[in-house]
Amino acid sequence: MKARFQVAVGGWRLVMNSFAHWEEVPLFESEVAEADFWAEYRPDLRLMESAVAVSSEASESVTITLRIDPRMLARIKRLARSRYLNYQSMIKQWLSERMEQEVRER
């Protein structure tokens, strides 16, 4: 988190810090700590562009059928709703995170 940049807001100049890797975002102990972090730090432009590039690959998706216990699906949908996510998107996110974890552990 070394890069610094200036943002002009209503006549004020704010100096912000940026980070180049998602791993640089800490785990927060409270919402106040998280709000303080995001008030001072922003993702580097290249990091944001890479996130957009990855999501464009999603348009090349394949439809699959997956059988899930109805109670498990209901729990997944509730959890996704509490996070303001589509449950299918959340499942894809979980699968992606787990794949990355498996690759790192090899």
Coordinates of N, CA and C in Angstrom, one line a residue:
M1 N 0.8 -1.2 0.0 CA 0.0 0.0 0.0 C 0.9 1.2 0.0
K2 N 1.6 1.4 -1.1 CA 2.6 2.5 -1.1 C 2.1 3.7 -2.0
A3 N 1.3 3.4 -3.0 CA 0.9 4.4 -3.9 C 0.0 5.4 -3.3
R4 N 0.1 6.7 -3.6 CA -0.8 7.7 -3.1 C -1.2 8.5 -4.3
F5 N -2.5 9.0 -4.2 CA -3.0 9.8 -5.3 C -3.9 10.8 -4.7
Q6 N -4.2 11.9 -5.4 CA -5.1 13.0 -5.0 C -6.4 12.9 -5.7
V7 N -7.4 13.2 -4.9 CA -8.8 13.3 -5.4 C -9.4 14.7 -5.1
A8 N -9.9 15.4 -6.1 CA -10.5 16.7 -5.8 C -12.0 16.4 -5.5
V9 N -12.5 16.9 -4.4 CA -13.9 16.7 -4.0 C -14.4 18.1 -3.5
G10 N -15.2 18.7 -4.3 CA -15.8 20.0 -3.9 C -14.8 21.0 -3.4
G11 N -13.8 21.2 -4.2 CA -12.8 22.2 -3.8 C -11.7 21.7 -2.8
W12 N -11.9 20.5 -2.2 CA -10.9 19.9 -1.3 C -10.0 19.0 -2.1
R13 N -8.8 18.9 -1.7 CA -7.9 17.9 -2.2 C -7.6 16.8 -1.2
L14 N -8.1 15.6 -1.5 CA -7.8 14.5 -0.5 C -6.7 13.6 -1.1
V15 N -5.8 13.2 -0.2 CA -4.7 12.3 -0.5 C -5.1 11.0 -0.1
M16 N -5.2 10.0 -1.1 CA -5.6 8.7 -0.8 C -4.5 7.7 -1.0
N17 N -4.5 6.6 -0.4 CA -3.6 5.5 -0.6 C -4.3 4.5 -1.5
S18 N -3.5 3.7 -2.2 CA -4.0 2.7 -3.0 C -3.3 1.4 -2.7
F19 N -3.9 0.3 -3.1 CA -3.3 -1.0 -2.9 C -3.4 -1.8 -4.2
A20 N -2.4 -2.7 -4.5 CA -2.3 -3.3 -5.8 C -2.7 -4.8 -5.7
H21 N -2.9 -5.3 -4.5 CA -3.3 -6.8 -4.3 C -4.4 -6.9 -3.3
W22 N -5.4 -7.7 -3.6 CA -6.5 -7.9 -2.7 C -6.0 -8.4 -1.3
E23 N -4.9 -9.1 -1.3 CA -4.4 -9.6 0.0 C -4.0 -8.5 1.0
E24 N -3.8 -7.3 0.4 CA -3.4 -6.2 1.3 C -4.6 -5.6 2.1
V25 N -5.8 -6.1 1.7 CA -7.0 -5.6 2.5 C -7.1 -6.5 3.8
P26 N -7.0 -5.9 4.9 CA -7.0 -6.6 6.2 C -8.4 -7.2 6.5
L27 N -8.4 -8.1 7.5 CA -9.7 -8.6 8.0 C -10.0 -7.6 9.1
F28 N -11.3 -7.1 9.1 CA -11.7 -6.0 10.0 C -12.4 -6.5 11.2
E29 N -12.1 -5.9 12.3 CA -12.6 -6.3 13.6 C -14.0 -5.7 13.8
S30 N -14.3 -4.6 13.1 CA -15.6 -3.9 13.2 C -15.9 -3.2 11.9
E31 N -17.2 -2.8 11.8 CA -17.6 -2.0 10.7 C -16.9 -0.6 10.7
V32 N -16.7 -0.1 11.9 CA -16.0 1.2 12.0 C -14.6 1.1 11.4
A33 N -13.9 0.0 11.7 CA -12.5 -0.2 11.2 C -12.5 -0.4 9.7
E34 N -13.5 -1.1 9.2 CA -13.7 -1.2 7.7 C -13.9 0.1 7.1
A35 N -14.8 0.9 7.6 CA -15.2 2.2 7.1 C -13.9 3.1 7.1
D36 N -13.2 3.1 8.2 CA -11.9 3.9 8.2 C -10.9 3.5 7.2
F37 N -10.8 2.2 6.9 CA -9.9 1.7 5.9 C -10.3 2.2 4.5
W38 N -11.6 2.0 4.2 CA -12.1 2.4 2.8 C -12.1 3.9 2.7
A39 N -12.1 4.7 3.7 CA -12.1 6.1 3.6 C -10.7 6.6 3.2
E40 N -9.7 5.8 3.5 CA -8.3 6.1 3.3 C -7.7 5.4 2.1
Y41 N -8.2 4.2 1.7 CA -7.5 3.4 0.7 C -8.5 3.1 -0.4
R42 N -7.9 2.9 -1.6 CA -8.7 2.6 -2.8 C -7.9 1.5 -3.6
P43 N -8.6 0.6 -4.3 CA -7.8 -0.3 -5.2 C -7.1 0.4 -6.3
D44 N -5.9 -0.1 -6.6 CA -5.2 0.4 -7.8 C -6.0 0.2 -9.1
L45 N -5.8 1.1 -10.0 CA -6.6 1.0 -11.3 C -6.3 -0.3 -12.0
R46 N -5.1 -0.8 -12.0 CA -4.8 -2.0 -12.7 C -5.5 -3.2 -12.0
L47 N -5.6 -3.1 -10.7 CA -6.3 -4.2 -9.9 C -7.8 -4.2 -10.3
M48 N -8.4 -3.0 -10.4 CA -9.8 -2.9 -10.8 C -10.0 -3.4 -12.3
E49 N -9.1 -3.0 -13.2 CA -9.2 -3.5 -14.6 C -9.0 -5.0 -14.7
S50 N -8.2 -5.6 -13.9 CA -8.1 -7.0 -13.9 C -9.3 -7.7 -13.4
A51 N -10.0 -7.1 -12.5 CA -11.3 -7.6 -12.0 C -12.3 -7.6 -13.1
V52 N -12.3 -6.5 -13.8 CA -13.3 -6.4 -14.9 C -13.0 -7.4 -16.0
A53 N -11.7 -7.6 -16.3 CA -11.3 -8.5 -17.4 C -11.7 -9.9 -17.0
V54 N -11.6 -10.3 -15.7 CA -12.0 -11.6 -15.3 C -13.5 -11.8 -15.5
S55 N -14.3 -10.8 -15.1 CA -15.7 -10.9 -15.2 C -16.2 -11.0 -16.7
S56 N -15.4 -10.4 -17.6 CA -15.8 -10.5 -19.0 C -15.7 -11.9 -19.5
E57 N -14.9 -12.8 -18.9 CA -14.8 -14.2 -19.2 C -16.1 -14.9 -18.8
A58 N -16.8 -14.4 -17.9 CA -18.0 -15.0 -17.4 C -19.1 -15.1 -18.6
S59 N -19.0 -14.3 -19.6 CA -19.9 -14.4 -20.7 C -19.7 -15.7 -21.5
E60 N -18.5 -16.3 -21.3 CA -18.2 -17.5 -22.0 C -18.6 -18.7 -21.0
S61 N -19.8 -18.7 -20.4 CA -20.1 -19.7 -19.5 C -20.9 -20.8 -20.1
V62 N -21.0 -21.9 -19.4 CA -21.7 -23.1 -19.8 C -22.8 -23.4 -18.8
T63 N -24.0 -23.7 -19.2 CA -25.0 -24.1 -18.3 C -24.9 -25.5 -17.8
I64 N -25.0 -25.8 -16.5 CA -24.9 -27.1 -16.0 C -26.1 -27.4 -15.1
T65 N -26.4 -28.6 -14.8 CA -27.5 -29.0 -13.9 C -26.8 -29.6 -12.7
L66 N -27.2 -29.2 -11.5 CA -26.6 -29.6 -10.2 C -27.8 -30.0 -9.3
R67 N -27.8 -31.2 -8.8 CA -28.9 -31.6 -7.8 C -28.4 -31.2 -6.4
I68 N -29.2 -30.5 -5.7 CA -28.9 -30.1 -4.3 C -30.1 -30.3 -3.5
D69 N -29.9 -30.8 -2.2 CA -30.9 -31.0 -1.3 C -31.7 -29.7 -1.1
P70 N -33.1 -29.7 -1.1 CA -33.9 -28.5 -1.1 C -33.6 -27.6 0.2
R71 N -33.3 -28.3 1.3 CA -33.0 -27.5 2.5 C -31.7 -26.8 2.4
M72 N -30.7 -27.5 1.8 CA -29.4 -26.8 1.6 C -29.6 -25.6 0.7
L73 N -30.4 -25.8 -0.4 CA -30.6 -24.7 -1.4 C -31.3 -23.5 -0.7
A74 N -32.2 -23.8 0.2 CA -32.9 -22.7 0.9 C -32.0 -22.0 1.8
R75 N -31.1 -22.7 2.5 CA -30.1 -22.0 3.3 C -29.1 -21.2 2.5
I76 N -28.7 -21.7 1.3 CA -27.8 -20.9 0.4 C -28.5 -19.7 0.0
K77 N -29.8 -19.8 -0.4 CA -30.5 -18.6 -0.9 C -30.7 -17.6 0.2
R78 N -30.9 -18.0 1.5 CA -31.1 -17.1 2.6 C -29.7 -16.4 2.8
L79 N -28.6 -17.1 2.8 CA -27.3 -16.5 3.0 C -27.0 -15.5 1.9
A80 N -27.3 -15.9 0.7 CA -27.0 -15.0 -0.4 C -27.9 -13.7 -0.3
R81 N -29.1 -13.9 0.1 CA -30.0 -12.7 0.2 C -29.5 -11.8 1.3
S82 N -28.9 -12.4 2.4 CA -28.4 -11.5 3.5 C -27.2 -10.7 3.1
R83 N -26.5 -11.2 2.0 CA -25.3 -10.5 1.5 C -25.7 -9.7 0.2
Y84 N -26.9 -9.6 -0.1 CA -27.4 -8.9 -1.3 C -26.8 -9.4 -2.6
L85 N -26.7 -10.8 -2.7 CA -26.1 -11.4 -3.8 C -27.2 -12.4 -4.5
N86 N -27.0 -12.6 -5.7 CA -27.8 -13.7 -6.4 C -27.1 -15.0 -5.9
Y87 N -28.0 -16.0 -5.6 CA -27.4 -17.2 -5.0 C -26.5 -18.0 -6.0
Q88 N -26.9 -17.9 -7.3 CA -26.0 -18.6 -8.2 C -24.7 -17.9 -8.4
S89 N -24.6 -16.6 -8.3 CA -23.4 -15.9 -8.3 C -22.5 -16.2 -7.1
M90 N -23.2 -16.3 -5.9 CA -22.5 -16.6 -4.7 C -21.9 -18.0 -4.8
I91 N -22.6 -19.0 -5.3 CA -22.1 -20.4 -5.5 C -20.9 -20.3 -6.4
K92 N -21.0 -19.6 -7.5 CA -19.8 -19.5 -8.5 C -18.6 -18.9 -7.8
Q93 N -18.9 -17.9 -6.9 CA -17.8 -17.2 -6.2 C -17.1 -18.2 -5.3
W94 N -17.9 -19.0 -4.5 CA -17.4 -20.0 -3.6 C -16.5 -21.0 -4.4
L95 N -17.0 -21.5 -5.6 CA -16.3 -22.5 -6.3 C -15.0 -21.9 -6.8
S96 N -15.0 -20.6 -7.3 CA -13.8 -20.0 -7.7 C -12.8 -19.8 -6.6
E97 N -13.2 -19.4 -5.4 CA -12.3 -19.3 -4.3 C -11.7 -20.6 -3.9
R98 N -12.5 -21.7 -3.9 CA -12.0 -23.0 -3.5 C -11.0 -23.5 -4.5
M99 N -11.3 -23.3 -5.8 CA -10.3 -23.7 -6.8 C -9.0 -23.0 -6.6
E100 N -9.0 -21.7 -6.3 CA -7.8 -20.9 -6.1 C -7.0 -21.5 -4.9
Q101 N -7.8 -21.9 -3.8 CA -7.2 -22.4 -2.6 C -6.5 -23.8 -2.9
E102 N -7.2 -24.6 -3.7 CA -6.7 -25.9 -4.1 C -5.4 -25.8 -4.9
V103 N -5.4 -24.8 -5.8 CA -4.2 -24.6 -6.6 C -3.0 -24.1 -5.8
R104 N -3.3 -23.2 -4.8 CA -2.2 -22.7 -3.9 C -1.6 -23.8 -3.1
E105 N -2.5 -24.8 -2.7 CA -2.0 -25.8 -1.8 C -1.2 -26.9 -2.4
R106 N -1.2 -26.9 -3.8 CA -0.4 -28.0 -4.5 C 1.0 -27.7 -4.5

